[in-house]
Tab-separated table of C-alpha atoms in Angstrom:
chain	number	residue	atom	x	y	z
A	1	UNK	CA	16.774	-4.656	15.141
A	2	UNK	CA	17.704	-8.314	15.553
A	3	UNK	CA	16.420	-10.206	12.280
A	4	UNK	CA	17.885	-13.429	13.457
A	5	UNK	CA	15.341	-16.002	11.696
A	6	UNK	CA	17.458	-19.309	12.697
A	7	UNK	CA	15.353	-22.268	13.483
A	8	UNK	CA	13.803	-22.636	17.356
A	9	UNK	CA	11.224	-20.825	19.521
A	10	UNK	CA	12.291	-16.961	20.413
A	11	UNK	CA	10.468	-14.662	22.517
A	12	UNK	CA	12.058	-11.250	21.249
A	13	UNK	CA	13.262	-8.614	24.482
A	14	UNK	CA	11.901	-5.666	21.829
A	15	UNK	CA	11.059	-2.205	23.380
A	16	UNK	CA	7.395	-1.651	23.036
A	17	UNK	CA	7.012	2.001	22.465
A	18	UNK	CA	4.828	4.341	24.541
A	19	UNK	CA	2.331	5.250	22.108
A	20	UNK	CA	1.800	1.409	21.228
A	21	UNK	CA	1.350	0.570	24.874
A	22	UNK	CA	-1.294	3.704	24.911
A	23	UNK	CA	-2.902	2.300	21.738
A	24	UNK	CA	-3.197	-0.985	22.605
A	25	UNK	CA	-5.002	0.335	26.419
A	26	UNK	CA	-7.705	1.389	23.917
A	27	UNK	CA	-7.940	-1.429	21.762
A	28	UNK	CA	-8.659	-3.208	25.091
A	29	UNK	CA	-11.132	-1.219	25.882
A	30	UNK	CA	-13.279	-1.485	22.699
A	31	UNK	CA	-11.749	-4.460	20.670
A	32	UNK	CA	-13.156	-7.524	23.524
A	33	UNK	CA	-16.561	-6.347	23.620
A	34	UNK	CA	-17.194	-6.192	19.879
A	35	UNK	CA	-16.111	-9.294	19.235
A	36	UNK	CA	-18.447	-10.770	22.391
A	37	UNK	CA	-21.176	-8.544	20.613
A	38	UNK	CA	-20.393	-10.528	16.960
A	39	UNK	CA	-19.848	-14.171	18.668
A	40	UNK	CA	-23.261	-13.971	20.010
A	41	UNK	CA	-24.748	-12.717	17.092
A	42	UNK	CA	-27.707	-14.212	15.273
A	43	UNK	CA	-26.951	-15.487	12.019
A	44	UNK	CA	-28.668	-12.379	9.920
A	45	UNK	CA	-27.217	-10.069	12.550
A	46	UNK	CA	-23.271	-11.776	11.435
A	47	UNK	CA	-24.526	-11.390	7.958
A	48	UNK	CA	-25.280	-7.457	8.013
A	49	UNK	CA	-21.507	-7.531	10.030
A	50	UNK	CA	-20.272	-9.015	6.707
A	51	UNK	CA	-21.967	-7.048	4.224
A	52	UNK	CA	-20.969	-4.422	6.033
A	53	UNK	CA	-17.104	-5.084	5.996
A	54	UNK	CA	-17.581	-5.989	2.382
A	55	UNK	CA	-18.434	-2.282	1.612
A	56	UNK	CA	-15.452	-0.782	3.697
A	57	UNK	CA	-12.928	1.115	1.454
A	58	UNK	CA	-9.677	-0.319	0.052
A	59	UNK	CA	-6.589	1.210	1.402
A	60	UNK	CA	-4.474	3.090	-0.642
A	61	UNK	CA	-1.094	1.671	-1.524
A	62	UNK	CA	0.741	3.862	-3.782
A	63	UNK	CA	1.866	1.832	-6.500
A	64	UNK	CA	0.271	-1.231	-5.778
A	65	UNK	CA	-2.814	-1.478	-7.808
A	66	UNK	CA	-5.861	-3.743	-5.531
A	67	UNK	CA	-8.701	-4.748	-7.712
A	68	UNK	CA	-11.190	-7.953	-7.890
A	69	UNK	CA	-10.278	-11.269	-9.635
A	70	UNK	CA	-11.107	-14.886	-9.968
A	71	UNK	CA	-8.253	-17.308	-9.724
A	72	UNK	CA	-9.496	-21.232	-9.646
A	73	UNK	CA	-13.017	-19.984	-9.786
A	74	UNK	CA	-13.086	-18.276	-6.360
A	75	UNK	CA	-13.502	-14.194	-6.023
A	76	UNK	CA	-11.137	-12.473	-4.205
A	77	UNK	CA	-8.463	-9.408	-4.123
A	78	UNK	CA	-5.579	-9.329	-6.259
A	79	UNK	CA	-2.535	-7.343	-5.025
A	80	UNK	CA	-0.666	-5.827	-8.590
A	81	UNK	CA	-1.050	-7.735	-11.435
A	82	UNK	CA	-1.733	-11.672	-11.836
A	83	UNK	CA	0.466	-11.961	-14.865
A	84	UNK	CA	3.878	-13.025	-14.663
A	85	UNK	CA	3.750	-16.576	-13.822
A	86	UNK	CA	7.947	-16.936	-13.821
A	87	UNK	CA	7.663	-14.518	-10.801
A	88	UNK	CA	7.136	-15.217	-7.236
A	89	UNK	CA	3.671	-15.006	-5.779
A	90	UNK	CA	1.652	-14.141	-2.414
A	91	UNK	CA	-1.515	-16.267	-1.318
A	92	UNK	CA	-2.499	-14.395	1.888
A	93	UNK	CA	-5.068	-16.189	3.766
A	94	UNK	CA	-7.553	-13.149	6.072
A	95	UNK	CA	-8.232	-13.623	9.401
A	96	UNK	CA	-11.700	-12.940	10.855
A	97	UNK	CA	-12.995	-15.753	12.857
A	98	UNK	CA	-13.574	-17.660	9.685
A	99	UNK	CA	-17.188	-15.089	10.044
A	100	UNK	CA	-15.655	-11.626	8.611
A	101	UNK	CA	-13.882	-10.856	5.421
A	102	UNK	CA	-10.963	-9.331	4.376
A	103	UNK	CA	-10.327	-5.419	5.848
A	104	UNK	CA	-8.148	-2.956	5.055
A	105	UNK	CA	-5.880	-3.690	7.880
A	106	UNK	CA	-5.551	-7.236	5.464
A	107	UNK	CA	-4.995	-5.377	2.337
A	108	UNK	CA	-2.543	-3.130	3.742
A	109	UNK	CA	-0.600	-5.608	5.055
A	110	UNK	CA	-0.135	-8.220	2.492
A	111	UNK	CA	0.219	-5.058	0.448
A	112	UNK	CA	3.683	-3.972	2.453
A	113	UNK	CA	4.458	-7.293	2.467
A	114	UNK	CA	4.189	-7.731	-1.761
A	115	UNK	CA	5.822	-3.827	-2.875
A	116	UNK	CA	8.725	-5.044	-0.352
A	117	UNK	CA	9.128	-8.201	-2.055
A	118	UNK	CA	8.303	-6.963	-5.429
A	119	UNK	CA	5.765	-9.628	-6.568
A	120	UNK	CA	1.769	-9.517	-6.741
A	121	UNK	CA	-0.481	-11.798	-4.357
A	122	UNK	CA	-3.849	-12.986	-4.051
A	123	UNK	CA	-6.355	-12.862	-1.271
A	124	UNK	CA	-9.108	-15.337	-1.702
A	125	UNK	CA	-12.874	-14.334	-0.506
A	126	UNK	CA	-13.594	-18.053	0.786
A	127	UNK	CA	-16.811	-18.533	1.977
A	128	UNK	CA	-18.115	-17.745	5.573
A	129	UNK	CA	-19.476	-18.687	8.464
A	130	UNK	CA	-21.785	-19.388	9.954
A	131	UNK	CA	-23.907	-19.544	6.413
A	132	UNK	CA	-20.673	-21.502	4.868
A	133	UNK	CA	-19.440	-23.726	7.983
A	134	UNK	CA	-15.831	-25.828	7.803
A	135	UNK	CA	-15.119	-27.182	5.110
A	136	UNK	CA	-16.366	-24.843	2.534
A	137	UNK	CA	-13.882	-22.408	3.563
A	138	UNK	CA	-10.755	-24.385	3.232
A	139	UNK	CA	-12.437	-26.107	-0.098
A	140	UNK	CA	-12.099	-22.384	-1.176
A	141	UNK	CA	-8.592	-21.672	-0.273
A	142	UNK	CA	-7.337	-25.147	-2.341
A	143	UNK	CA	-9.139	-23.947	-4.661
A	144	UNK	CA	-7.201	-20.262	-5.165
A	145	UNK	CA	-3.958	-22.994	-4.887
A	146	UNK	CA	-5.024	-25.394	-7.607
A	147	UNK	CA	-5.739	-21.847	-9.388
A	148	UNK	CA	-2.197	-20.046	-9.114
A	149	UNK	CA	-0.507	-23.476	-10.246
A	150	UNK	CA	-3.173	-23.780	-13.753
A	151	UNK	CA	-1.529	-19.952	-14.246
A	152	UNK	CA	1.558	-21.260	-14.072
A	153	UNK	CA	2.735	-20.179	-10.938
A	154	UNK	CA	4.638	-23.116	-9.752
A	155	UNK	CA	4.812	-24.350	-6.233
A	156	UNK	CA	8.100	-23.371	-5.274
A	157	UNK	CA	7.180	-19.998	-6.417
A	158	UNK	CA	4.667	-19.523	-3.731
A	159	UNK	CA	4.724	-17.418	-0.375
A	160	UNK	CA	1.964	-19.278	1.641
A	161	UNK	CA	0.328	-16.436	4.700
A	162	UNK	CA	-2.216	-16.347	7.035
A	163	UNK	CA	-3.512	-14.598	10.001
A	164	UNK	CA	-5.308	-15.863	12.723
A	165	UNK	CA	-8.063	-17.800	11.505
A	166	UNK	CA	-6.151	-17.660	7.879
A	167	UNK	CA	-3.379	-19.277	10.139
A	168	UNK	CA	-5.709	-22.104	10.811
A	169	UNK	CA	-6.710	-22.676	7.431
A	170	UNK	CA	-2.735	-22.677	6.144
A	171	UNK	CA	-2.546	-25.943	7.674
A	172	UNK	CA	-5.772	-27.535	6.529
A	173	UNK	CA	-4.716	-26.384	2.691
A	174	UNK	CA	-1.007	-27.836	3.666
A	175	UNK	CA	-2.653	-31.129	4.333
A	176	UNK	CA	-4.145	-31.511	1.175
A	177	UNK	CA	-1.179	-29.921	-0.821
A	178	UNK	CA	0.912	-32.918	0.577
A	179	UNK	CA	-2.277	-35.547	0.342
A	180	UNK	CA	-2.773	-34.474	-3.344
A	181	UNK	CA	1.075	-34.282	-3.807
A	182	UNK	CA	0.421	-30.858	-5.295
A	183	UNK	CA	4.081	-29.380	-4.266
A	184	UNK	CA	4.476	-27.552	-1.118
A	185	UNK	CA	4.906	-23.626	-1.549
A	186	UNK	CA	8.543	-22.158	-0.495
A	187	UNK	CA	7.326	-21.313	2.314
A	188	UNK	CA	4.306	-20.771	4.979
A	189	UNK	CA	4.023	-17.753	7.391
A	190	UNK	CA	1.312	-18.386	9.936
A	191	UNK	CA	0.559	-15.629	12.561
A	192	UNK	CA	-1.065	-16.430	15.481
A	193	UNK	CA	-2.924	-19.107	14.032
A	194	UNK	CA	-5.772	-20.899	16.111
A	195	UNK	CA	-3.946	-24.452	15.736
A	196	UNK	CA	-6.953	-26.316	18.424
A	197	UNK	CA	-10.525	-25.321	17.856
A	198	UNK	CA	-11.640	-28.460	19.712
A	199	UNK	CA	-10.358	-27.274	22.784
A	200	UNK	CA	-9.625	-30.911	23.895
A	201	UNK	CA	-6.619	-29.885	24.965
A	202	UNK	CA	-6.451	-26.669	27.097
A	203	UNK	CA	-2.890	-24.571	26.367
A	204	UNK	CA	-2.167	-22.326	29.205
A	205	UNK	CA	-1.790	-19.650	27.612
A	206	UNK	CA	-5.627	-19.412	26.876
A	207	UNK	CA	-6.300	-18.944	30.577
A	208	UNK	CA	-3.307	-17.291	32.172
A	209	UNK	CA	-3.371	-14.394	29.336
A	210	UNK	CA	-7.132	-14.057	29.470
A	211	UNK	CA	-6.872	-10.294	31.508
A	212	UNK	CA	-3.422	-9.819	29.569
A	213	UNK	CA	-5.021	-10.270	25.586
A	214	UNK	CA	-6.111	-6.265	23.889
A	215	UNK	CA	-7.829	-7.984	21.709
A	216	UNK	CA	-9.340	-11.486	22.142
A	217	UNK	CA	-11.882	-12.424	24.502
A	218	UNK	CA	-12.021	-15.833	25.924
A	219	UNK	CA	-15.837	-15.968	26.542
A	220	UNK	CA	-16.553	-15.579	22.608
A	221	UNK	CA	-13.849	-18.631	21.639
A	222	UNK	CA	-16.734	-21.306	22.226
A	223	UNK	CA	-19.200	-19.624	20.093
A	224	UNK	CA	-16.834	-18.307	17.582
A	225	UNK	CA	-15.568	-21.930	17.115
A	226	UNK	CA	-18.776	-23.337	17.299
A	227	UNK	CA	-20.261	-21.661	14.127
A	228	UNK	CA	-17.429	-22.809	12.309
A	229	UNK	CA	-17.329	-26.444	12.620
A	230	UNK	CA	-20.972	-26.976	13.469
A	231	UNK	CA	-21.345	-30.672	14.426
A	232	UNK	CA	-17.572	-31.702	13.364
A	233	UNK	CA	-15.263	-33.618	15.509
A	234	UNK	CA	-13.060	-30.702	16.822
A	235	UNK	CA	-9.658	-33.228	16.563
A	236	UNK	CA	-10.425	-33.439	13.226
A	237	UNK	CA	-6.928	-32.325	12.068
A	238	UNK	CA	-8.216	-29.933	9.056
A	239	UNK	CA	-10.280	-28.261	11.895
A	240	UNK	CA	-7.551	-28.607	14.821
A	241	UNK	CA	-4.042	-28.584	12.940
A	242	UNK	CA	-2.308	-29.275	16.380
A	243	UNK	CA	-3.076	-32.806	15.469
A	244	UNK	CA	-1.773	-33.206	11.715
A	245	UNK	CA	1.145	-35.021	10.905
A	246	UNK	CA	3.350	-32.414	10.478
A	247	UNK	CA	5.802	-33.927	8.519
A	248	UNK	CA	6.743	-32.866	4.966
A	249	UNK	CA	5.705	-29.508	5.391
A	250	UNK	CA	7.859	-26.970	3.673
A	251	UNK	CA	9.693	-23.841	5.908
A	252	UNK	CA	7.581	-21.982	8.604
A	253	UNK	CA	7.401	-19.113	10.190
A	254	UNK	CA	5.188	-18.493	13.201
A	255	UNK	CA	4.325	-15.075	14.809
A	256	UNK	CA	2.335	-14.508	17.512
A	257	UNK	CA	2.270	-12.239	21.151
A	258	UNK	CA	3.128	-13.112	24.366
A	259	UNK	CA	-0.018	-10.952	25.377
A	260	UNK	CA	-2.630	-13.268	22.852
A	261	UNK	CA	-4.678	-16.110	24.698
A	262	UNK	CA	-3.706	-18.024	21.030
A	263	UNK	CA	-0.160	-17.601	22.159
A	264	UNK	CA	0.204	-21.028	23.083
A	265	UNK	CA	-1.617	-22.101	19.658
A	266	UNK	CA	1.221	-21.082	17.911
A	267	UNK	CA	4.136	-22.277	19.680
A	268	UNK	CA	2.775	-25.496	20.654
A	269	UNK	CA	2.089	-26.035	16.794
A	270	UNK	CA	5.293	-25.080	16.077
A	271	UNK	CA	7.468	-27.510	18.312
A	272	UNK	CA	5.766	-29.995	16.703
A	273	UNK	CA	6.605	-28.932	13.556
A	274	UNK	CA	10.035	-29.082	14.445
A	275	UNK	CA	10.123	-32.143	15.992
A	276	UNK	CA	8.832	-33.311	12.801
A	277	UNK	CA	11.908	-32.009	11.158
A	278	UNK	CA	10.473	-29.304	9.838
A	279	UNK	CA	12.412	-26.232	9.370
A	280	UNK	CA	10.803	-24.135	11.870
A	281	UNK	CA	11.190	-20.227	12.935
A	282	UNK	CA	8.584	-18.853	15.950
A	283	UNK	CA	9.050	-15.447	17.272
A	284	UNK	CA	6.751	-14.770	20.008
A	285	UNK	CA	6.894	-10.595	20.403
A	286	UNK	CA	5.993	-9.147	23.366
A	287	UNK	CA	2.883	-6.878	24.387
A	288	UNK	CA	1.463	-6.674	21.085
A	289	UNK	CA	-2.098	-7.629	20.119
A	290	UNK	CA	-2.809	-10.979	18.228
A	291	UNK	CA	-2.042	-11.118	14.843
A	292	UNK	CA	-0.621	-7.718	14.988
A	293	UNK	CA	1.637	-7.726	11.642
A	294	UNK	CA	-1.905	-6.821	10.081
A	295	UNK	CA	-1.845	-3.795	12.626
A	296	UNK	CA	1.208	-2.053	10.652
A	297	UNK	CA	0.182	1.065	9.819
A	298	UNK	CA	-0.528	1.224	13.829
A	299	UNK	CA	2.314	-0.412	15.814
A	300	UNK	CA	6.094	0.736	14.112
A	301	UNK	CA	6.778	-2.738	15.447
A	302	UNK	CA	4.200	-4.711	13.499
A	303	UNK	CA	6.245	-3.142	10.562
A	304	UNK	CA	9.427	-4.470	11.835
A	305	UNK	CA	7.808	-7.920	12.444
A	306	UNK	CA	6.707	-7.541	8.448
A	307	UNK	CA	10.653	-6.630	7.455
A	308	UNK	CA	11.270	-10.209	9.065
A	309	UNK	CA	8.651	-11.776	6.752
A	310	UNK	CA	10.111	-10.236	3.845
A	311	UNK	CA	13.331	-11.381	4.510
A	312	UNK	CA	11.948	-14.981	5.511
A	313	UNK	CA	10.553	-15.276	1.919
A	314	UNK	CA	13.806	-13.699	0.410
A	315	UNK	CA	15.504	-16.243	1.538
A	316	UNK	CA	13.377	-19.673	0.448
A	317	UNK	CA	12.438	-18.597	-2.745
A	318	UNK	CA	14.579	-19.933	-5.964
A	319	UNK	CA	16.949	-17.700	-7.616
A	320	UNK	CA	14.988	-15.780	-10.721
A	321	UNK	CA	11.509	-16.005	-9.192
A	322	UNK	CA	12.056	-12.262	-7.774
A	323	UNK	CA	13.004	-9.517	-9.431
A	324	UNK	CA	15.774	-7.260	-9.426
């Protein structure tokens, strides 16, 4: 497998096996039309969805212990054990359409992604919509931040992930890391973030990979959006990151599909990034559905793509802050 994370856009020539192409057939078949079903949901209808979720099992990830914490006041999931500060740590951000909470496609994922590198994490519950619109989810994830650094968990000491709409909120929380001069974590690892919610600007990708996407349907974007940042300005840059300043941001590493309508989200955010002179990996993979490191007990490449992240954090972490 070619782990070459140098700096630059890559779109990675990686067989897709058959029985991932005959997986993700189904996933198109079922995946789109929930999500249209939950986008044009009523608000107590979105609300049994979340309760819902809520109750789902854990995964089971032999030793990794999952269990329910506070850290800077908010709820959410610790991975292992919140208790050795002089260690590295994960702050996973979930996915969901800023509406659902964490599954156990989440857990299981930032759970490889922690045994691998040997360190705990933490995966905040923030707040959702459309009961909790933008910005009380975001308020939520600084919050988990501020929390990790009063534990002692210094900056540099922190791997910074997100999926999808977690993507989206990596930025916003970067923003106020660097407004606050908070210190940046060692690194970021957004995957297929949604980088323009305002949809002022149109990225190809959005259309020409509308019939191509297992997984995202364009007609429930608006809505999904919508709930989120209510009567905001959608260019607000905490909303639409595609507009920050990017500069000062600490190491990135984007992921996303060549087969996602967010595609475009991702890489567009990321040239940017670079051209701010920010060290910048994107690997767009091919055929795979978005934000499909969280499908890794599915797709044997979502795994590899997760052996990448590990090794991405391996390598901007300080000396010590892993063990041995």
């Amino acid at each position: 497998m070619n782990q070459d994370l140098s700096p630059g856009i890559t779109y990675r020539d990686i067989p897709v096996s058959l029985r991932s192409r005959a997986l993700l057939r189904v996933m198109g078949m079922i995946a789109p039309r929930m999500l249209v079903l939950m986008a044009g949901s009523s608000p107590e209808a979105m609300e049994k969805a979340q309760r819902q979720v809520y109750k789902l099992r854990w995964p089971k990830i032999p030793g990794l212990k999952i269990s329910v914490q506070k850290v800077g006041g908010i709820e959410g999931h610790t991975l292992g054990e919140l208790n050795k500060p002089d260690q590295a740590v994960v702050l996973w951000l979930h996915g969901g359409a800023f509406a659902l909470p964490a599954a156990s496609m989440h857990f299981s994922a930032a759970g490889r992604l922690c045994k691998d590198l040997g360190v705990s994490g933490f995966m905040p519950d923030y707040r959702l919509a459309p009961q909790h619109p933008f910005p009380a989810g975001l308020d939520d994830c600084e919050k988990a931040y501020k929390g990790l650094l009063k534990m002692g968990y210094s900056p540099e000491k922190i791997v910074l992930v997100g999926d999808s709409a977690g993507g989206n909120l990596i930025f916003g929380l970067l923003q106020r890391i660097r407004r606050d001069n908070l210190g940046m974590p060692a690194c970021a690892i957004p995957i297929s973030p949604v980088t323009e919610l305002g949809r002022a600007s149109i990225p190809p990708s959005l259309y020409m990979l509308r019939r191509r996407d297992p997984l995202l349907p364009l007609s429930a974007m608006p809505n999904l959006a919508t709930i989120y940042f209510n009567d905001r300005e959608g260019s607000d840059p905490e909303l639409s990151p595609l507009y920050m300043d990017c500069k000062g941001l600490p190491p990135l590493f984007f992921l996303a599909s060549s087969h996602e309508i967010l595609m475009d989200d991702a890489v567009h955010l990321a040239e940017r990034c670079e051209e701010a002179g920010v060290e910048t990996v994107c690997h767009v993979w091919p055929r795979l559905p978005h934000a499909f490191p969280i499908f890794e007990r599915f797709f044997p490449e979502a795994s590899m793509a997760i052996d990448e992240m590990v090794e991405f954090a391996q390598r901007h972490l300080p000396e010590g802050s892993l063990p041995d």
